[in-house]
Each structure stands twice: as structure tokens, then as C-alpha cells.
One Martini backbone bead per residue (centre of mass of N, CA, C, O) as a GRO file, in nm:
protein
  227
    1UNK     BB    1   0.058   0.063  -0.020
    2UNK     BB    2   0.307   0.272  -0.025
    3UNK     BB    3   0.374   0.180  -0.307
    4UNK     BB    4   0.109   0.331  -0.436
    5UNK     BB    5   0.124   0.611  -0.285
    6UNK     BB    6   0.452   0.690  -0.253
    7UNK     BB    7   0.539   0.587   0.042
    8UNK     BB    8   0.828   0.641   0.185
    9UNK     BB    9   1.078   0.508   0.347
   10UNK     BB   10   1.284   0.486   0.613
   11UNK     BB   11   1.550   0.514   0.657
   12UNK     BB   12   1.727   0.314   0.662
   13UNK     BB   13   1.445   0.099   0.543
   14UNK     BB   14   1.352  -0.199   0.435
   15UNK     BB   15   1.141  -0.454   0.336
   16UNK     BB   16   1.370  -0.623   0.320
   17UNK     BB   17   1.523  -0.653   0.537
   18UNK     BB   18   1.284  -0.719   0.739
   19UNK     BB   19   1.300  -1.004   0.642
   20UNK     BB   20   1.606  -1.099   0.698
   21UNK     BB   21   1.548  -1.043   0.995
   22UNK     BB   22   1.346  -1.280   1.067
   23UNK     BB   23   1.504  -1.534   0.941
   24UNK     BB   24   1.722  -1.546   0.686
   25UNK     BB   25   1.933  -1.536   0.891
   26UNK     BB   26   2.243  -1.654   1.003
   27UNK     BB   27   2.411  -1.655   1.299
   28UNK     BB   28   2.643  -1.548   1.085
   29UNK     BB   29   2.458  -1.222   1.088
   30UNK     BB   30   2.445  -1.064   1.307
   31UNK     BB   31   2.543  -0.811   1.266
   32UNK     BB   32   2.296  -0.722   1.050
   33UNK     BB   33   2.081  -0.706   1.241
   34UNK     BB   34   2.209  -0.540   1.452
   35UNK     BB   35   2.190  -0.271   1.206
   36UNK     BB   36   1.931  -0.267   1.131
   37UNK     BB   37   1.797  -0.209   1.409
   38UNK     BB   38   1.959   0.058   1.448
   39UNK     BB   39   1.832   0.196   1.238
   40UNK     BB   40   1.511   0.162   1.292
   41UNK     BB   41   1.554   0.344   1.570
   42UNK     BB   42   1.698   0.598   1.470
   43UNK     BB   43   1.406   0.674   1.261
   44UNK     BB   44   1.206   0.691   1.482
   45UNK     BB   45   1.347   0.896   1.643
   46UNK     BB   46   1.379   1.090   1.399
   47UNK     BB   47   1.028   1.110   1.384
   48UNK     BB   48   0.954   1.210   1.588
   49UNK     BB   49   1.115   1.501   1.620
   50UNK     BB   50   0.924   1.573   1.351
   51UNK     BB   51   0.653   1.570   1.491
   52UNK     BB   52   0.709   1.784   1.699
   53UNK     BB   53   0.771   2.005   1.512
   54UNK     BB   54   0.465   1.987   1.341
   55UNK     BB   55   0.278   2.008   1.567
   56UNK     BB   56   0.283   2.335   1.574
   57UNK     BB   57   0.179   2.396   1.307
   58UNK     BB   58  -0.082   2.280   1.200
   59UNK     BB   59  -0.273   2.420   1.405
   60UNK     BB   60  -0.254   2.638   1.193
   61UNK     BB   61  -0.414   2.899   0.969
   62UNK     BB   62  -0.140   2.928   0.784
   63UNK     BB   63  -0.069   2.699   0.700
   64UNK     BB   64   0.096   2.479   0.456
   65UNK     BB   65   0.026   2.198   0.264
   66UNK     BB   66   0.330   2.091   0.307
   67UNK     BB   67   0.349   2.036   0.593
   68UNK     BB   68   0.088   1.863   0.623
   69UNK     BB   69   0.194   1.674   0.477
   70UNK     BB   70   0.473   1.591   0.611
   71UNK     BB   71   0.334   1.511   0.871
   72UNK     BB   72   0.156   1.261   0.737
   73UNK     BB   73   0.394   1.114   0.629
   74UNK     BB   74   0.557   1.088   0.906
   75UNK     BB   75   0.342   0.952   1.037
   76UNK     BB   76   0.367   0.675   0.842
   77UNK     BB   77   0.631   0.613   0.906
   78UNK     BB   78   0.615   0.567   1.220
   79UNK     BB   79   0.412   0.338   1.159
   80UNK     BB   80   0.599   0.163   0.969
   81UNK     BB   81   0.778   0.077   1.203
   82UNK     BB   82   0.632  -0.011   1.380
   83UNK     BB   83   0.491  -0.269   1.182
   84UNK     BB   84   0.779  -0.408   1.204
   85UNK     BB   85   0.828  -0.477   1.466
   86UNK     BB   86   0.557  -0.666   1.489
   87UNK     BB   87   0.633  -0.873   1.221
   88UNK     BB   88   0.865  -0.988   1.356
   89UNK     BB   89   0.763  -1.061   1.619
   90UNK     BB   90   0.557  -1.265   1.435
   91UNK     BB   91   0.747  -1.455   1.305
   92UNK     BB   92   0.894  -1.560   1.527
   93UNK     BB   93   0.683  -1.672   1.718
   94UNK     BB   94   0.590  -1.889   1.450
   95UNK     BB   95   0.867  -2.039   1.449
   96UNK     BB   96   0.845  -2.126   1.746
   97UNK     BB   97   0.585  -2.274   1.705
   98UNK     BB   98   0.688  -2.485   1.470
   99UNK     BB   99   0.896  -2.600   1.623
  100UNK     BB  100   0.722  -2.744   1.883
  101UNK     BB  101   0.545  -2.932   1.682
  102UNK     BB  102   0.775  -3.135   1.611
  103UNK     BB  103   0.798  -3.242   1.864
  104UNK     BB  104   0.782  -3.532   1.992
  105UNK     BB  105   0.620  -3.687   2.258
  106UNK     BB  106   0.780  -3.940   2.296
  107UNK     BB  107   1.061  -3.757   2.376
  108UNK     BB  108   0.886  -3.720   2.650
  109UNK     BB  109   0.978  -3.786   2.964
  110UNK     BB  110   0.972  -3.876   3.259
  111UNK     BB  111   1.182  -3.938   3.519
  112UNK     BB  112   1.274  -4.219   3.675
  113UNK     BB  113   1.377  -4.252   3.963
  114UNK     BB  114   1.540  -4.402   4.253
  115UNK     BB  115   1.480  -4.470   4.564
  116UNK     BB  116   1.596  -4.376   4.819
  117UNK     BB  117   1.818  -4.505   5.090
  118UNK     BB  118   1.841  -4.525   5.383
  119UNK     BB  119   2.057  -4.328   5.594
  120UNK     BB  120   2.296  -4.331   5.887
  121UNK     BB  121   2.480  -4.171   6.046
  122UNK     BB  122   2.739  -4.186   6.261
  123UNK     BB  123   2.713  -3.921   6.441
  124UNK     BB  124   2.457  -3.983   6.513
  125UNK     BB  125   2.424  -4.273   6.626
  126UNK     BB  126   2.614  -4.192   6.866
  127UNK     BB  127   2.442  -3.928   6.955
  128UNK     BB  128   2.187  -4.159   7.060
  129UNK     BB  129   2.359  -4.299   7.264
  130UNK     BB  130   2.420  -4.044   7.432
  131UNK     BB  131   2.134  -3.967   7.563
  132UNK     BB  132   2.077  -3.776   7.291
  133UNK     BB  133   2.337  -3.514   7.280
  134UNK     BB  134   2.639  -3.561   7.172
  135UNK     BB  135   2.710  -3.585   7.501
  136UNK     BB  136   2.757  -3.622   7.838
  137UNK     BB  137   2.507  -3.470   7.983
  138UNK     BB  138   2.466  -3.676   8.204
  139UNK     BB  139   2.499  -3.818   8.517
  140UNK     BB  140   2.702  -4.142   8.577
  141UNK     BB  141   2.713  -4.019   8.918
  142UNK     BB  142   2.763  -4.009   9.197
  143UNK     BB  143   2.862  -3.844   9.485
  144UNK     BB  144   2.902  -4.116   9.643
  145UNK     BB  145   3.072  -4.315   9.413
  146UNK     BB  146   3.284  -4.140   9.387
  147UNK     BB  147   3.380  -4.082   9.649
  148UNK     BB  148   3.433  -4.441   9.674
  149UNK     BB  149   3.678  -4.421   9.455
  150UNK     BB  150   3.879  -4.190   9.565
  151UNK     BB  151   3.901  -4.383   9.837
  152UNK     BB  152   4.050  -4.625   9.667
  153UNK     BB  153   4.259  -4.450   9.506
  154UNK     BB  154   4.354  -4.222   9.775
  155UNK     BB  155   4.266  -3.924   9.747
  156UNK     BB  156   4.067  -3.968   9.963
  157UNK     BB  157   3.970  -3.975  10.270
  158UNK     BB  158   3.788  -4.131  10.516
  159UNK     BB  159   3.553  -4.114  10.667
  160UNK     BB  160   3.427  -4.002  11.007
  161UNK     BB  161   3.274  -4.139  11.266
  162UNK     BB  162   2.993  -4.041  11.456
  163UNK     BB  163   2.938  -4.020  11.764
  164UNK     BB  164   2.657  -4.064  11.992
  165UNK     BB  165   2.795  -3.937  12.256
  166UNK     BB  166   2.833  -3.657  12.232
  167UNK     BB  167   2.978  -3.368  12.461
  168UNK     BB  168   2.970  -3.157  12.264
  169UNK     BB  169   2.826  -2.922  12.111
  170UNK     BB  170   2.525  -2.791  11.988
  171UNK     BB  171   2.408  -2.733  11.650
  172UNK     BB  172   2.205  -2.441  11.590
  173UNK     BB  173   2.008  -2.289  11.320
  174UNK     BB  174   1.979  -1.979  11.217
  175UNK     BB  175   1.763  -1.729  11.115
  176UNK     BB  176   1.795  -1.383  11.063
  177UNK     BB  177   1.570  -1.334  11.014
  178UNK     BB  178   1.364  -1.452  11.227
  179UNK     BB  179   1.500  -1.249  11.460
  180UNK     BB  180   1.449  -0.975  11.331
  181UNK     BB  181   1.141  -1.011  11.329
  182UNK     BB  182   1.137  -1.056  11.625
  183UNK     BB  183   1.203  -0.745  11.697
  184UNK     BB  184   1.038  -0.591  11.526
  185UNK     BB  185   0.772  -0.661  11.687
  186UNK     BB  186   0.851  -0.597  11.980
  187UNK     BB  187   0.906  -0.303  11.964
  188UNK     BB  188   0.630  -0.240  11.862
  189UNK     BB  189   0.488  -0.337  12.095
  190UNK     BB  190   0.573  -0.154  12.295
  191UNK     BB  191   0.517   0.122  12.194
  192UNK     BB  192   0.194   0.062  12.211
  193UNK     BB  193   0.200   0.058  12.500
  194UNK     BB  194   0.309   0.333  12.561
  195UNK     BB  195   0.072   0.478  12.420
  196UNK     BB  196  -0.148   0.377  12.555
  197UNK     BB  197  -0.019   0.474  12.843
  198UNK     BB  198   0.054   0.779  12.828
  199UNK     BB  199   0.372   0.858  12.787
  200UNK     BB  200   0.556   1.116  12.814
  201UNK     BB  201   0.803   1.034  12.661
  202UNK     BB  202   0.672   0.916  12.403
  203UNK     BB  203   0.487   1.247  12.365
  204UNK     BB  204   0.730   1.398  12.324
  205UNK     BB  205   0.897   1.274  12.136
  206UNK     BB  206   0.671   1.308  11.910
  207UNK     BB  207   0.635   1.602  11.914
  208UNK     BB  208   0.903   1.687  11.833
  209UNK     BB  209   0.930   1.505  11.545
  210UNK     BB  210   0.687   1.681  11.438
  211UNK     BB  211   0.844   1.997  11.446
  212UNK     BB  212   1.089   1.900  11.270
  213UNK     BB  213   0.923   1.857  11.029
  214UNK     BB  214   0.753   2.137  10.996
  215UNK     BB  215   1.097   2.268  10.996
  216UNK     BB  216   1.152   2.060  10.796
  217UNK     BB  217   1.249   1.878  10.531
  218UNK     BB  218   1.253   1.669  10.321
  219UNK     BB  219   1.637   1.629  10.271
  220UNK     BB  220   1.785   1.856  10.352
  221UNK     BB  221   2.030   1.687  10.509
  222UNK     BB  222   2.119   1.653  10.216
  223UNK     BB  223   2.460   1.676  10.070
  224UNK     BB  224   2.600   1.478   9.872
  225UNK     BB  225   2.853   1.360   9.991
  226UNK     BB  226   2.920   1.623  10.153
  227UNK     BB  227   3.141   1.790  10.387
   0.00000   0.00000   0.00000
């Protein structure tokens, strides 16, 4: 069709070549196809530019009608482009379709393997063995064993037997929180005693300590650890 309106092909760039390009040359002229895609790029993109620069000028009503021509002839080059690179790309895809569609259904078959044998590693084994940690983690003795081993073989000196009239001081146990608390029990229980009986020395003493906190701050009497 453009060649009977004599719409002229893009610079570098024409239908035998993009024919060349689909496939009729073999791998050893990919520069040659290299080269004309490189053409076709660059054609494209300056066509794009003088799209750009007519598109100013069409919409003007003193506009002369080459201009308009000029832009719909760059304008059908530009689509004449586009519409290479379209067919290029589905002659290429019907190739490569034409080409899956030979291949015999029957030489395509799923491998099967055969099943792995179970197998144990050898430090695995070790490890389940021993406690179930892969190494002595519970203790193989105890405390009074060990003892009866290192007394046989020297090295601790033997028990000595415990008399059971001992006149020795008899030793017990003391927890000194519970002695701490009943001192403060005590303390206390006496205190409330003297507040109930009304003793002059104890209401002597809280009234001072009542002037003394009214008179001083809380805190006041902290130097900050400075002499």
C-alpha cells in the first residue's frame, strides 16, 4: 500500500531488509541484523522528533499544505515502523512455534529416579546413643559413687564415723531473718504499749519529731555526700 501512494520507506530501513531480519539469515550475521535494528531505532526516534517539531505548526490556520503533507507522510513512516517491528515479532513467535510442534510427543518423558535408600549418619548414630545429646550430658555418677572411687583409689581420706554420746556443744541452726523479725515485732508491740498507756517520755519524744518535720524539709539534711 505505501508503495502505490509512493509513501517513500524510512531512511536505512526497508521491507527486504525487515524480511532478512525475521529469519532468513543465519547465526552468522547477527551483525548485519544488529545493524539494521540499529537503523530502524534510529529512524523511529527521528521521526518521533520531527513529529514534535510539525505538530506546532499543523494546528495554525496560515499553515502552508507542505507542511501538512510532511507531517502525515512522518507520521505514516512512523506507524510504517511500528508495524515493522510488530511483524518482525510474530514471524519470530510463529517460528518458534512452528518449531515446538515437530518435536515428538513421545521423546519427552519424565525421568524416574530411583527411591534413595534410607541411610544413618555414623556421628548421628554416636549421638543418639549417648544420652540422646552427642555428648555425656546426664551424669554417669553420683556425688557419694565418685566419693567411694577417689577413697579407693587414694586420693580422699576415708569418712569418720560420727560417736553418738558426743559431749561436744550441740550446734543449731539459726535464720537470722527470724530473729530480725521478731526483734521488730517486739520493738513494736512495746512502742504500742507505751503510746496506750499514755507514757509522757513517748508523747514528749513524737511531739518533737512532729516540730522537727514542720520545721525541716524532707530531704533538707542531704549534702550529697559532700563533707
Amino acid at each position: 500500500m505505501c508503495t502505490e501512494y509512493s509513501v517513500p520507506f524510512p531512511a536505512g530501513v526497508s521491507f527486504e531488509k525487515s524480511n532478512q531480519y525475521a529469519g532468513h539469515f543465519s547465526l552468522s550475521d547477527s551483525s548485519h541484523n544488529r545493524e539494521v535494528k540499529i537503523a530502524r531505532y534510529k529512524s523511529k526516534r527521528a521521526l518521533d522528533e520531527r513529529l514534535d517539531e510539525l505538530a506546532s505548526y499543523v494546528d495554525q490556520p496560515h499553515t502552508d499544505e507542505e507542511t501538512k503533507r510532511e507531517f502525515s507522510v512522518t507520521l505514516v513512516q512512523r506507524w510504517l515502523c511500528v508495524g515493522q517491528d510488530d511483524i518482525i515479532s510474530l514471524q519470530n513467535e510463529l517460528e518458534l512455534l512452528s518449531k515446538g510442534n515437530c518435536v515428538d510427543e513421545s521423546d519427552v518423558g519424565v525421568a524416574v529416579s530411583k527411591p534413595f535408600r534410607p541411610f544413618i549418619i555414623t556421628r548421628s548414630a554416636a549421638q543418639s546413643s549417648v544420652f540422646g545429646a552427642g555428648y555425656p550430658s546426664l551424669p554417669t555418677l553420683t556425688i557419694e559413687q565418685f566419693y567411694d572411687q577417689q577413697v579407693a583409689a587414694g586420693l580422699l581420706p576415708p569418712p569418720k564415723p560420727i560417736p553418738q554420746n558426743s559431749s561436744g556443744p550441740v550446734v543449731r541452726l539459726i535464720d537470722p531473718s527470724a530473729e530480725e523479725y521478731e526483734a521488730k515485732e517486739k520493738k513494736k508491740a512495746n512502742q504500742d504499749e507505751l503510746e496506750d498507756a499514755d507514757d509522757p517520755d513517748m508523747l514528749s519524744k513524737a511531739r518533737s519529731f512532729d516540730d522537727f518535720k514542720d520545721e525541716h524539709r524532707r530531704g533538707s539534711g542531704n549534702r550529697m555526700n559532700r563533707a
